[in-house]
Amino acid sequence: MVDTFERLAQIIERRKGADPTTSYVAHLYCKGGDHILKKVGEEAFETVLAAKSGEREQIIHETADLWFHTLVMLAHSNLHPQAVLDELERRFGTSGIEEKAARNDDKSASARRQ
């Protein structure tokens, strides 16, 4: 899986400056960050609908679209997918409930400092 993300990240980086009439990634970049975020939102919604339908192939197809557009969003934000994989790795062995509580504590402390 990591190899696939790495290969896609490399291709997305190479296509950022390509001709938008021949490259979908370049087309997304030409439209700008808000358009990329809109595509991520659309794909997330379509993934949820597919999951609700229970149709295996549709779930796979829509999840692939969501992951692809999320990789484009990361690249647009100058982030590499490895940063997300590292964060997931960091969370191993931590309860999801504990991890979320820690994030909420961090937000509360940050708000008090401001």
Short mmCIF file of C-alpha atoms in Angstrom, two decimals:
data_model
loop_
_atom_site.label_atom_id
_atom_site.label_comp_id
_atom_site.label_asym_id
_atom_site.label_seq_id
_atom_site.Cartn_x
_atom_site.Cartn_y
_atom_site.Cartn_z
CA MET A 1 0.00 0.00 0.00
CA VAL A 2 2.80 2.42 0.87
CA ASP A 3 4.38 1.82 -2.54
CA THR A 4 1.11 2.71 -4.27
CA PHE A 5 0.77 5.95 -2.29
CA GLU A 6 4.42 6.77 -2.99
CA ARG A 7 4.03 6.15 -6.73
CA LEU A 8 0.85 8.22 -6.88
CA ALA A 9 2.48 11.05 -4.91
CA GLN A 10 5.38 11.11 -7.37
CA ILE A 11 3.04 11.16 -10.38
CA ILE A 12 0.92 13.93 -8.85
CA GLU A 13 4.05 16.01 -8.21
CA ARG A 14 5.23 15.54 -11.81
CA ARG A 15 1.84 16.47 -13.23
CA LYS A 16 1.30 19.64 -11.19
CA GLY A 17 2.78 21.76 -13.94
CA ALA A 18 1.61 19.71 -16.92
CA ASP A 19 -0.79 20.89 -19.59
CA PRO A 20 -4.25 21.07 -17.98
CA THR A 21 -5.85 19.95 -21.23
CA THR A 22 -3.99 16.65 -21.08
CA SER A 23 -3.57 16.07 -17.33
CA TYR A 24 -6.42 15.80 -14.83
CA VAL A 25 -4.05 16.66 -11.95
CA ALA A 26 -2.86 19.80 -13.77
CA HIS A 27 -6.50 20.68 -14.47
CA LEU A 28 -7.28 20.44 -10.74
CA TYR A 29 -4.27 22.61 -9.90
CA CYS A 30 -5.30 25.25 -12.45
CA LYS A 31 -8.72 25.44 -10.81
CA GLY A 32 -7.07 26.11 -7.44
CA GLY A 33 -7.20 24.90 -3.86
CA ASP A 34 -10.91 25.52 -3.32
CA HIS A 35 -11.74 23.35 -6.33
CA ILE A 36 -9.48 20.57 -5.03
CA LEU A 37 -11.18 20.74 -1.62
CA LYS A 38 -14.59 20.66 -3.29
CA LYS A 39 -13.57 17.49 -5.15
CA VAL A 40 -12.45 15.86 -1.88
CA GLY A 41 -15.82 16.73 -0.35
CA GLU A 42 -17.73 15.38 -3.35
CA GLU A 43 -15.75 12.15 -3.32
CA ALA A 44 -16.26 11.75 0.45
CA PHE A 45 -20.01 12.15 -0.02
CA GLU A 46 -20.03 9.65 -2.90
CA THR A 47 -18.03 7.20 -0.78
CA VAL A 48 -20.57 7.44 2.02
CA LEU A 49 -23.42 6.84 -0.44
CA ALA A 50 -21.60 3.84 -1.88
CA ALA A 51 -21.04 2.41 1.60
CA LYS A 52 -24.72 2.86 2.43
CA SER A 53 -25.64 0.98 -0.75
CA GLY A 54 -23.48 -1.94 0.31
CA GLU A 55 -22.32 -2.50 -3.28
CA ARG A 56 -18.76 -3.77 -2.90
CA GLU A 57 -17.41 -2.62 -6.27
CA GLN A 58 -18.97 0.83 -5.88
CA ILE A 59 -17.45 1.20 -2.41
CA ILE A 60 -14.01 0.29 -3.79
CA HIS A 61 -14.36 2.65 -6.78
CA GLU A 62 -15.51 5.62 -4.70
CA THR A 63 -12.90 5.03 -2.00
CA ALA A 64 -10.19 4.99 -4.68
CA ASP A 65 -11.51 8.32 -5.99
CA LEU A 66 -11.52 9.75 -2.46
CA TRP A 67 -7.99 8.58 -1.74
CA PHE A 68 -6.73 9.95 -5.07
CA HIS A 69 -8.27 13.39 -4.55
CA THR A 70 -7.00 13.40 -0.96
CA LEU A 71 -3.48 12.78 -2.27
CA VAL A 72 -3.92 15.73 -4.66
CA MET A 73 -5.06 17.87 -1.69
CA LEU A 74 -2.01 16.81 0.33
CA ALA A 75 0.31 17.67 -2.56
CA HIS A 76 -1.40 21.04 -2.97
CA SER A 77 -0.72 21.63 0.74
CA ASN A 78 2.93 20.63 0.25
CA LEU A 79 2.44 17.51 2.34
CA HIS A 80 3.53 13.99 1.51
CA PRO A 81 1.31 10.97 2.20
CA GLN A 82 4.08 9.62 4.44
CA ALA A 83 3.23 12.34 6.97
CA VAL A 84 -0.28 10.88 7.29
CA LEU A 85 1.04 7.32 7.45
CA ASP A 86 3.48 8.42 10.17
CA GLU A 87 0.59 9.93 12.15
CA LEU A 88 -1.39 6.70 11.85
CA GLU A 89 1.68 4.76 12.97
CA ARG A 90 2.06 7.10 15.95
CA ARG A 91 -1.50 6.30 16.99
CA PHE A 92 -0.95 2.54 17.19
CA GLY A 93 -1.40 1.33 20.73
CA THR A 94 -3.48 4.37 21.67
CA SER A 95 -7.19 4.08 22.22
CA GLY A 96 -9.16 6.19 19.75
CA ILE A 97 -11.10 7.60 22.68
CA GLU A 98 -7.87 8.58 24.47
CA GLU A 99 -6.39 10.09 21.30
CA LYS A 100 -9.48 12.21 20.65
CA ALA A 101 -9.60 13.36 24.28
CA ALA A 102 -5.94 14.43 24.05
CA ARG A 103 -6.68 16.46 20.91
CA ASN A 104 -9.62 18.14 22.63
CA ASP A 105 -7.43 18.94 25.67
CA ASP A 106 -4.82 20.49 23.33
CA LYS A 107 -7.51 22.64 21.65
CA SER A 108 -8.88 23.80 25.01
CA ALA A 109 -5.41 24.75 26.26
CA SER A 110 -4.68 26.61 23.02
CA ALA A 111 -7.96 28.54 23.28
CA ARG A 112 -7.18 29.54 26.88
CA ARG A 113 -3.77 30.92 25.83
CA GLN A 114 -5.33 33.19 23.21
#
